[in-house]
Short mmCIF file of C-alpha atoms and ligand atoms in Angstrom, two decimals:
data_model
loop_
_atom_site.label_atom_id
_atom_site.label_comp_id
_atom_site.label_asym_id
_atom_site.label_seq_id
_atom_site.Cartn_x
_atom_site.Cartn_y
_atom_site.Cartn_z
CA UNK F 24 7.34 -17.90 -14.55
CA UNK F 25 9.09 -16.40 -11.47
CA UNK F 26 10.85 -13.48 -11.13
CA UNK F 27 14.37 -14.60 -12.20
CA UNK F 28 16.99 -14.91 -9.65
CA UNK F 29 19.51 -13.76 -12.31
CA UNK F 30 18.48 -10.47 -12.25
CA UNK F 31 20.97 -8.29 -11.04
CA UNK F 32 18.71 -4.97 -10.27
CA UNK F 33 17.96 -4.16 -6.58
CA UNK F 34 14.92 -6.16 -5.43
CA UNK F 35 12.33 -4.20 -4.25
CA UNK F 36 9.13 -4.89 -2.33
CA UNK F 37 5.89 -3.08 -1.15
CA UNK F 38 2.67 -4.09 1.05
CA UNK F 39 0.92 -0.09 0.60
CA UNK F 40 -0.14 0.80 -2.88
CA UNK F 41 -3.92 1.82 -3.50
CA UNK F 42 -4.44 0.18 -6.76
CA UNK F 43 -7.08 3.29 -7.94
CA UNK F 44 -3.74 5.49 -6.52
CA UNK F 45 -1.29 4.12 -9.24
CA UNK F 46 -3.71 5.48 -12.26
CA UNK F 47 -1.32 7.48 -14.08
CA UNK F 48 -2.69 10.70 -15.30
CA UNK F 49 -1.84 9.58 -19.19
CA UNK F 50 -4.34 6.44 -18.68
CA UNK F 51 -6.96 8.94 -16.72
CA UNK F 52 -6.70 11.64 -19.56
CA UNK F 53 -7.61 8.92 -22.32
CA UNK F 54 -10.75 7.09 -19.81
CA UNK F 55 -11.90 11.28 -19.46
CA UNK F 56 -11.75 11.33 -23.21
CA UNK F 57 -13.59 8.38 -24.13
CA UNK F 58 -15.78 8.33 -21.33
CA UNK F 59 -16.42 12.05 -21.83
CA UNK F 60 -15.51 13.81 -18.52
CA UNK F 61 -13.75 17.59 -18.80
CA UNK F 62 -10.97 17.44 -16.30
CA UNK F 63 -9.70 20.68 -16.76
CA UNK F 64 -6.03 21.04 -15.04
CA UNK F 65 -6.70 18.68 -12.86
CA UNK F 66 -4.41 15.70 -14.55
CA UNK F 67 -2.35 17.68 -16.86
CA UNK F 68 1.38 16.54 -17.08
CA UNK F 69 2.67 13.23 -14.88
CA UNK F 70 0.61 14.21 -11.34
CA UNK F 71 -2.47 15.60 -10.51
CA UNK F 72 -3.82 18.58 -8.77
CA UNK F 73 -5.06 18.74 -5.19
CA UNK F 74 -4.52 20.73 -1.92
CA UNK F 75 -4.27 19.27 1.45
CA UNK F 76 -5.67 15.95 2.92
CA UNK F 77 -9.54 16.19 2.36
CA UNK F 78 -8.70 17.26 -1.37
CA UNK F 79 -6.38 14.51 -1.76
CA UNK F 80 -9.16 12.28 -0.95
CA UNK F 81 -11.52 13.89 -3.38
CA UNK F 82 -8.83 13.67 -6.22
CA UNK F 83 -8.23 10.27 -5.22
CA UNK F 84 -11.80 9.54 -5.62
CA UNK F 85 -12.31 11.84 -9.21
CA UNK F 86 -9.36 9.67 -10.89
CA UNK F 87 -10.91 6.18 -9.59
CA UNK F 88 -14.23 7.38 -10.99
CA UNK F 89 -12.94 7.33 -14.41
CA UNK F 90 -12.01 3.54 -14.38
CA UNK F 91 -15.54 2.11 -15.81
CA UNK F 92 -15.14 -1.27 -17.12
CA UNK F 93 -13.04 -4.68 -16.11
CA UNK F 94 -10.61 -3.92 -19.04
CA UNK F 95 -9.80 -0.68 -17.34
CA UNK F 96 -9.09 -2.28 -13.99
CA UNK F 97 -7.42 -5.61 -15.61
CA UNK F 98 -4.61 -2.95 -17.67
CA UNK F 99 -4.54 -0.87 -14.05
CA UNK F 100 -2.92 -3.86 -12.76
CA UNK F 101 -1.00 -5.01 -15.48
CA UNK F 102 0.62 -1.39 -16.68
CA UNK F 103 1.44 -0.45 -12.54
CA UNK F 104 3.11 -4.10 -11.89
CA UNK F 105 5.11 -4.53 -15.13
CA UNK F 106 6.57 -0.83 -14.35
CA UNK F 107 7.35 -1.18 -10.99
CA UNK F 108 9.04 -4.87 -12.18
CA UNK F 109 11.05 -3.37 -14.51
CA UNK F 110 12.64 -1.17 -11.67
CA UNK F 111 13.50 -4.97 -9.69
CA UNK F 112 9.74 -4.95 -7.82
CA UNK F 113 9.55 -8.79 -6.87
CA UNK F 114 6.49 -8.49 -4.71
CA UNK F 115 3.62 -5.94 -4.59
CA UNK F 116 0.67 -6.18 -2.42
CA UNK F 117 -2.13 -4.08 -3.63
CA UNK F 118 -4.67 -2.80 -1.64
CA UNK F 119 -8.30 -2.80 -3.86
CA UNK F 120 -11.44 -1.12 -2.65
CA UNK F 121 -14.54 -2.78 -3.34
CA UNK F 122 -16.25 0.70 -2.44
CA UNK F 123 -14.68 2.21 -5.49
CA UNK F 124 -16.05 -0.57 -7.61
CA UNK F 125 -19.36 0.25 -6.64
CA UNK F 126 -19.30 3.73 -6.98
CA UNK F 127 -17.96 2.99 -10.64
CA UNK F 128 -20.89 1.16 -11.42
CA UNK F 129 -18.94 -2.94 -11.30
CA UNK F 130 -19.49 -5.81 -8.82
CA UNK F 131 -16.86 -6.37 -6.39
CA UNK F 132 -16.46 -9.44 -7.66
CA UNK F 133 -16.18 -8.14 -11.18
CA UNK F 134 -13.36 -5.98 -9.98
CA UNK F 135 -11.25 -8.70 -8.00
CA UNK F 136 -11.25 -10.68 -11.35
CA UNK F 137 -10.41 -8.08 -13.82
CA UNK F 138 -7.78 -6.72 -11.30
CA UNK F 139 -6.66 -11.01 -10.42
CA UNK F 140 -6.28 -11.23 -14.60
CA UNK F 141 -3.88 -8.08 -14.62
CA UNK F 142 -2.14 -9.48 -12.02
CA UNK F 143 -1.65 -12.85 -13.67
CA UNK F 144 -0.55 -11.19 -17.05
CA UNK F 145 1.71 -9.03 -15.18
CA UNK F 146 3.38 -12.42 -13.43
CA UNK F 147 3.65 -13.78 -16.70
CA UNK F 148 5.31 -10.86 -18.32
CA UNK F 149 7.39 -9.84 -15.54
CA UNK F 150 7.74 -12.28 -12.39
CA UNK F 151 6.42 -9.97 -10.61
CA UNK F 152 3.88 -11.63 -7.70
CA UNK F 153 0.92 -9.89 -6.35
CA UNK F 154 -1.62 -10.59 -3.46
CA UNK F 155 -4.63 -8.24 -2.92
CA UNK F 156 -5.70 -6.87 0.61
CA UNK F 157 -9.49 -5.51 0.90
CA UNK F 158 -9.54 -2.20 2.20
CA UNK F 159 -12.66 -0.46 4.04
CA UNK F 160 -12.94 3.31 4.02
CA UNK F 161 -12.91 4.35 7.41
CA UNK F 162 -14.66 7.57 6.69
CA UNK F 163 -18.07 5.93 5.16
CA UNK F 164 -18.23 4.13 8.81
CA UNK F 165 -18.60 1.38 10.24
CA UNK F 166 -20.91 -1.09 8.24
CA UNK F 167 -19.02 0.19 5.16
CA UNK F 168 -16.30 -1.19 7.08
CA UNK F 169 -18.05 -4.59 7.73
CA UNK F 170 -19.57 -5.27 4.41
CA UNK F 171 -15.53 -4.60 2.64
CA UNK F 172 -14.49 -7.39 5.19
CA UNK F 173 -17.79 -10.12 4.48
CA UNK F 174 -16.26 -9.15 1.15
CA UNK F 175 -13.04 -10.07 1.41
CA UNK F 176 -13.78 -12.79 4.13
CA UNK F 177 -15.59 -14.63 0.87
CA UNK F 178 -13.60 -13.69 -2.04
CA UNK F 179 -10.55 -15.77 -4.23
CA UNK F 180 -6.86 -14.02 -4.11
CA UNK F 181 -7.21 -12.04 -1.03
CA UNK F 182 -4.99 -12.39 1.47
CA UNK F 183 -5.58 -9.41 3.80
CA UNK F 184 -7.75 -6.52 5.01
CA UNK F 185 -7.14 -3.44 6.29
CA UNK F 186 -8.91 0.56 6.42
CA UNK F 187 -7.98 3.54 5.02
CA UNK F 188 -9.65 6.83 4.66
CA UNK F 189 -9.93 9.75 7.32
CA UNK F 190 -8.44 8.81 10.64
CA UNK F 191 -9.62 12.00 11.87
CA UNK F 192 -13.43 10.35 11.69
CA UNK F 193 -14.36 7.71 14.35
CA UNK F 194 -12.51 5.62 16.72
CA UNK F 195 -10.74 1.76 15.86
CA UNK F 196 -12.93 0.15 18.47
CA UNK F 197 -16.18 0.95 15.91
CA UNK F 198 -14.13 -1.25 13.41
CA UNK F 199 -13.45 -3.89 15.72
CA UNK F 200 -16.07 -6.63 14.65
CA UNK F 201 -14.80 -5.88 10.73
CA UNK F 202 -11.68 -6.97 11.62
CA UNK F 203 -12.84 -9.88 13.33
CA UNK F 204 -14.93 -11.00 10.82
CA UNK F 205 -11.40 -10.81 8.36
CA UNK F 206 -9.42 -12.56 11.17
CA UNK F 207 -11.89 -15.20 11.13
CA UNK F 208 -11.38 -16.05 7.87
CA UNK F 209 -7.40 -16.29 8.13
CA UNK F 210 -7.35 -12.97 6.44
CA UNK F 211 -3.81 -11.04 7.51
CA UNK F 212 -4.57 -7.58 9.17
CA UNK F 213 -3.51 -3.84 8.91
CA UNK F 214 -4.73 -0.46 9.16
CA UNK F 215 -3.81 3.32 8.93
CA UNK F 216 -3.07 5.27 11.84
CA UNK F 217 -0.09 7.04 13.11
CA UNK F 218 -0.47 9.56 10.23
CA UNK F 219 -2.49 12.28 11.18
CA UNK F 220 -3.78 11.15 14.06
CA UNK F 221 -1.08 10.96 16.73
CA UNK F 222 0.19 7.87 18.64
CA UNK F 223 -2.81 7.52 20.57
CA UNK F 224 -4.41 6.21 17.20
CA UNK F 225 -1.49 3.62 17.02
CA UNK F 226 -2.13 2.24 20.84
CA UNK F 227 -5.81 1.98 19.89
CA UNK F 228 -5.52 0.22 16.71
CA UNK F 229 -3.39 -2.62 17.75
CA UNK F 230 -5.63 -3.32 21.14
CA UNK F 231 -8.79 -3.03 19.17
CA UNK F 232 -8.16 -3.85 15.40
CA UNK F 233 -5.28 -7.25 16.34
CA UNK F 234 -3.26 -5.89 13.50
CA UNK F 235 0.47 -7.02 12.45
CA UNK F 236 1.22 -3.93 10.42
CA UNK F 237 0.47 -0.62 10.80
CA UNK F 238 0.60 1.66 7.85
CA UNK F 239 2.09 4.74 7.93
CA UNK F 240 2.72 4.51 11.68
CA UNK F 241 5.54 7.68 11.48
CA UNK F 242 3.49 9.14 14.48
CA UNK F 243 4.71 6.33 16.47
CA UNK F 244 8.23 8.55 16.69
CA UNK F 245 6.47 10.90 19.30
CA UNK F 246 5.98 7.77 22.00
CA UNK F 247 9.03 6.26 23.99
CA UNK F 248 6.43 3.21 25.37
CA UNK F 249 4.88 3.27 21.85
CA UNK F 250 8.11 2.60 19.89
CA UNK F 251 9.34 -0.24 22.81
CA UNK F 252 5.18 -1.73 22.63
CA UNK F 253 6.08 -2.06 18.38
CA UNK F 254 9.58 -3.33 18.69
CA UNK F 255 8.61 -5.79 21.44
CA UNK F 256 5.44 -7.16 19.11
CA UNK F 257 7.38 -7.05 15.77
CA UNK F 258 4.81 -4.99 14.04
CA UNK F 259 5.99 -3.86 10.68
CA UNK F 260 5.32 -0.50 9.39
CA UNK F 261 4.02 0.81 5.78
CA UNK F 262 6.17 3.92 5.94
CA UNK F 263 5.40 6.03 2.76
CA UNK F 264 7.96 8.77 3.08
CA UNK F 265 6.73 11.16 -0.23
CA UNK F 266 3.09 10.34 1.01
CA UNK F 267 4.02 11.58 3.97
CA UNK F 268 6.07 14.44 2.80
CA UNK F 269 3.25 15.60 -0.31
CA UNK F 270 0.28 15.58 2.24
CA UNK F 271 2.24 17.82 4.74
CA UNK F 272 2.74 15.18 7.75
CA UNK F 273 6.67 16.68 7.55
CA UNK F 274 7.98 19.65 6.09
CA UNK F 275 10.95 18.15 4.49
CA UNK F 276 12.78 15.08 3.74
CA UNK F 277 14.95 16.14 7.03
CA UNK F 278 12.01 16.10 9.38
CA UNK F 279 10.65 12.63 8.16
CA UNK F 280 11.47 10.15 10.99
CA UNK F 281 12.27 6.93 8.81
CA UNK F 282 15.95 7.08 9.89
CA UNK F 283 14.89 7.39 13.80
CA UNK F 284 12.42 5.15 13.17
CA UNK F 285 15.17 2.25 12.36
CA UNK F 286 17.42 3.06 15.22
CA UNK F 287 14.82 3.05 17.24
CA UNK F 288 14.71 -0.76 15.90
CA UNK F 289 11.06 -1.25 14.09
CA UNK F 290 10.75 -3.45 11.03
CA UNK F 291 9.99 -1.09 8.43
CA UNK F 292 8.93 -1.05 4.77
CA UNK F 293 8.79 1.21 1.97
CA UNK F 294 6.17 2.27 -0.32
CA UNK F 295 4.46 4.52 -2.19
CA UNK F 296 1.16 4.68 -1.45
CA UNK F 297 -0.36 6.46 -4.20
CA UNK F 298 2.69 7.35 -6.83
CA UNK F 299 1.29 9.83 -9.07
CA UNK F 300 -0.75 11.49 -6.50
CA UNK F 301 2.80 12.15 -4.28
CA UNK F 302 5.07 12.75 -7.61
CA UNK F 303 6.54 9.84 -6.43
CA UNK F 304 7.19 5.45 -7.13
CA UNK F 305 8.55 2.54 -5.35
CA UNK F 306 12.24 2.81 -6.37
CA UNK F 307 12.10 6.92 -5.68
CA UNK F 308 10.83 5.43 -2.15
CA UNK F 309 13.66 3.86 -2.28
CA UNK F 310 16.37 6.16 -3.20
CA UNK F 311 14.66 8.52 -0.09
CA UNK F 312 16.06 5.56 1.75
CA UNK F 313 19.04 5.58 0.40
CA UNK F 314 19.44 9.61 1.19
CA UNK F 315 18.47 9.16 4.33
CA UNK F 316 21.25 6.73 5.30
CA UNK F 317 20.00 3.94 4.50
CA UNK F 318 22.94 1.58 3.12
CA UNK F 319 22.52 -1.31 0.26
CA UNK F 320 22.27 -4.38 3.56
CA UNK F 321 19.48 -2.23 5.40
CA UNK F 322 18.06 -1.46 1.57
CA UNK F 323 17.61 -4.86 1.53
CA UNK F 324 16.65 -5.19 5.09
CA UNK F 325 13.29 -3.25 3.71
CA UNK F 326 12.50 -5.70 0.92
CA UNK F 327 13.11 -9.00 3.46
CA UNK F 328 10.93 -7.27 6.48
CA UNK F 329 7.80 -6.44 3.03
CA UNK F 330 8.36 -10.11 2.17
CA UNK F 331 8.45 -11.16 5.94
CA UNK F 332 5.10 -9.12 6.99
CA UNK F 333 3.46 -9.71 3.19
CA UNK F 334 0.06 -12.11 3.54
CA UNK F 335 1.19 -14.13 1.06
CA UNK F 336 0.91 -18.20 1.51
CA UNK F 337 4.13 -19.73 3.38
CA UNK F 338 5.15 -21.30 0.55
CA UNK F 339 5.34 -17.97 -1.83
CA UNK F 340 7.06 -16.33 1.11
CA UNK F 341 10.45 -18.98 1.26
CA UNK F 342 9.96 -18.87 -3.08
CA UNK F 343 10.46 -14.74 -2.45
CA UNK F 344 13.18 -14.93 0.69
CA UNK F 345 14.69 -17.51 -1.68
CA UNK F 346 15.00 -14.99 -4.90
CA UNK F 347 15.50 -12.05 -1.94
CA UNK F 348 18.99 -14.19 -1.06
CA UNK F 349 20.21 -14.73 -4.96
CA UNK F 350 19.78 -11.22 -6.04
CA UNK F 351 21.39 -9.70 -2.86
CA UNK F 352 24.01 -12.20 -3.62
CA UNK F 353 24.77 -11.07 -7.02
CA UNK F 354 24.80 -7.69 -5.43
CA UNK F 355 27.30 -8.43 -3.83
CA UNK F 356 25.82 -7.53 -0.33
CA UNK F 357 25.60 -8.95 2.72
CA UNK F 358 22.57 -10.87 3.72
CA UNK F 359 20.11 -8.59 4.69
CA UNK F 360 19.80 -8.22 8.21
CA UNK F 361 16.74 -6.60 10.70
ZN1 ZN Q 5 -2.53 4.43 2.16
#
C-alpha cells in the first residue's frame, strides 16, 4: 500500500527524527514499570524533565535505556510513524543509533530489524514510507564514529549516515574517514553543526565530512559567504525550530531565523528532532512555519525540498514527488515551488 493520493490532509515530510527521541513518556513509564526502573518526575505527564544541553543528552540517553527488547523497538517505530501519518506524514527518515542498541544490551543488527518490521507494519497500516540513516555519536569519538558507519556501510534498509551528539567535542576533520567509509558504500551524508557551534562548524563540515544536508544549520544565519557557499551548493537544511527553541539556541519563536533563512534562499526542511523531549511534533513544526510566514505553496515547498534531499532510491523519490503533486492539487495550491 502507498500513501493514498486521495488524501486531502497537508503532506508532510521529515529527514531529522532520533528514533530513541520519539519514545513517548506513556510507552517509557510502562518499559520503567515492567522493567523495574524508578523514574521519579522525570517522565511524568506528555514530556520529560531536563535542563540545558548536556542534560538533554543524559535524558535522551535514560529514556533510550528503557527500550530492552526488539518488540520494544519494532512498536517504537510503528506507534511514532502511524501518528505522525495520521497528521498527512508521507515520508519520515529516521535516524537509529546502533550505539544505543548496544548500550541496551541488542545487536545492531537486531535493532535495524525490529525497527525495519515497525517500519513495514507502519507502511502497511498507514502509507507512510520510511528509510533509516545510521547515526555516530560525535561525543564517544572518533572510532565510535567509524564502527556506526562499517555498520551502516554493511547493513539492509539504510540509506544514509550522519553524527550527532556534542558539537562542542572534537573537530569534523577527526570524522572524515567515517564518512568516507559511508560514501563508499553509496550511503547519502549529513551531520549536525550550525547549532551550537557557530558557522565555522558549518564551513568545516561540508569541506571535511562531503555532506548534502546539514542538520540544524540555523548558525549558518550569522555568515553572508556561508549562506551564498549553501545556496550556491544546494545543501538542504534539517531546521528543527522547537529543538532549537527548547534547548535555548533562540529565546523565542521571534529570534529563530527560519524565515531569514528562506529569503536568504536555502532549501529548508522541517522537523522535530526529538518531539517529546521539545514538547513538540512534525505538524506543530509545521504550524511554527506557518506563524512564521510561511504560506500553504512554501508549506509545501518544505515537504518537496525533505522528499528532494531524502536518501531514498530514485524510484521512491518520483512515487513521493508524484503523491507530493496530487495532494497539493486537491489542496488546491499551487505547485510547490523552491
Ligand atoms: Zn538531531
Amino acid at each position: 500500500m502507498i500513501a493514498s493520493s486521495t488524501d486531502a490532509r497537508f503532506p508532510l515530510a521529515e529527514l531529522h527524527a532520533h528514533v530513541e527521541g520519539t519514545l513517548e513518556p506513556a510507552f517509557a513509564r510502562e518499559l520503567a514499570r515492567r522493567e523495574g526502573v524508578d523514574l521519579g518526575s522525570f517522565a511524568e505527564g506528555e514530556t520529560y524533565r531536563w535542563e540545558g544541553f548536556s542534560g538533554f543528552l543524559a535524558a535522551y540517553d535514560r529514556a533510550a535505556a528503557l527500550l530492552r527488547r526488539p518488540e520494544d523497538y519494532r512498536r517504537l517505530a510503528y506507534d511514532y510513524l502511524t501518528r505522525i501519518a495520521a497528521d498527512g506524514a508521507i515520508y519520515s527518515e529516521l535516524t537509529i543509533s546502533p550505539d544505543h542498541a548496544r548500550a541496551s544490551g541488542l545487536s545492531p543488527e537486531t535493532y535495524l530489524n525490529a525497527l525495519s518490521q515497525g517500519a513495514k507494519d507502519a507502511e502497511q497500516a498507514s502509507g507512510i514510507v520510511c528509510r533509516f540513516l545510521v547515526v555516530g555519536v560525535r561525543h564517544l569519538g572518533p572510532e565510535a564514529v567509524e564502527e556506526a558507519a562499517r555498520f551502516a556501510a554493511g547493513a539492509s534498509g539504510v540509506t544514509g549516515f550522519g553524527m550527532a551528539g556534542d558539537e562542542r567535542l572534537h573537530r569534523p576533520r577527526d570524522f572524515a574517514r567515517a564518512f568516507r567509509i559511508a560514501a563508499e558504500a553509496g550511503l547519502g551524508l549529513t551531520a549536525h553543526a550550525g547549532e551550537f557551534a557557530g558557522a565555522d562548524g558549518i564551513s568545516e563540515t561540508l569541506d571535511e565530512l562531503k555532506v548534502t544536508r546539514i542538520g540544524h544549520g540555523v548558525r549558518s544565519i550569522e555568515d553572508a559567504d556561508l549562506l551564498k557557499r549553501l545556496r550556491e551548493e544546494a545543501i538542504t537544511l534539517e531546521v528543527c525550530p522547537g529543538s532549537n527553541l527548547s534547548l535555548g539556541v533562540y529565546p523565542d519563536a521571534a529570534a529563530h531565523p527560519l524565515k531569514r533563512l528562506r529569503e536568504a534562499g536555502l532549501r529548508l526542511t522541517v522537523n522535530s528532532d526529538d518531539p517529546p523531549f521539545f514538547g513538540t511534533d512534525l505538524a506543530r513544526e509545521y504550524a511554527f512555519a506557518a506563524a512564521a510566514g510561511f504560506g500553504p505553496s512554501e508549506r509545501l515547498a518544505l515537504t518537496r525540498n525533505a522528499i528532494e534531499a531524502g536518501f531514498m532510491d530514485a524510484a521512491t523519490r518520483q512515487r513521493l514527488l508524484s503523491l507530493l503533486t496530487m495532494r497539493a492539487l486537491l489542496l488546491g495550491a499551487p505547485a510547490a515551488t523552491q
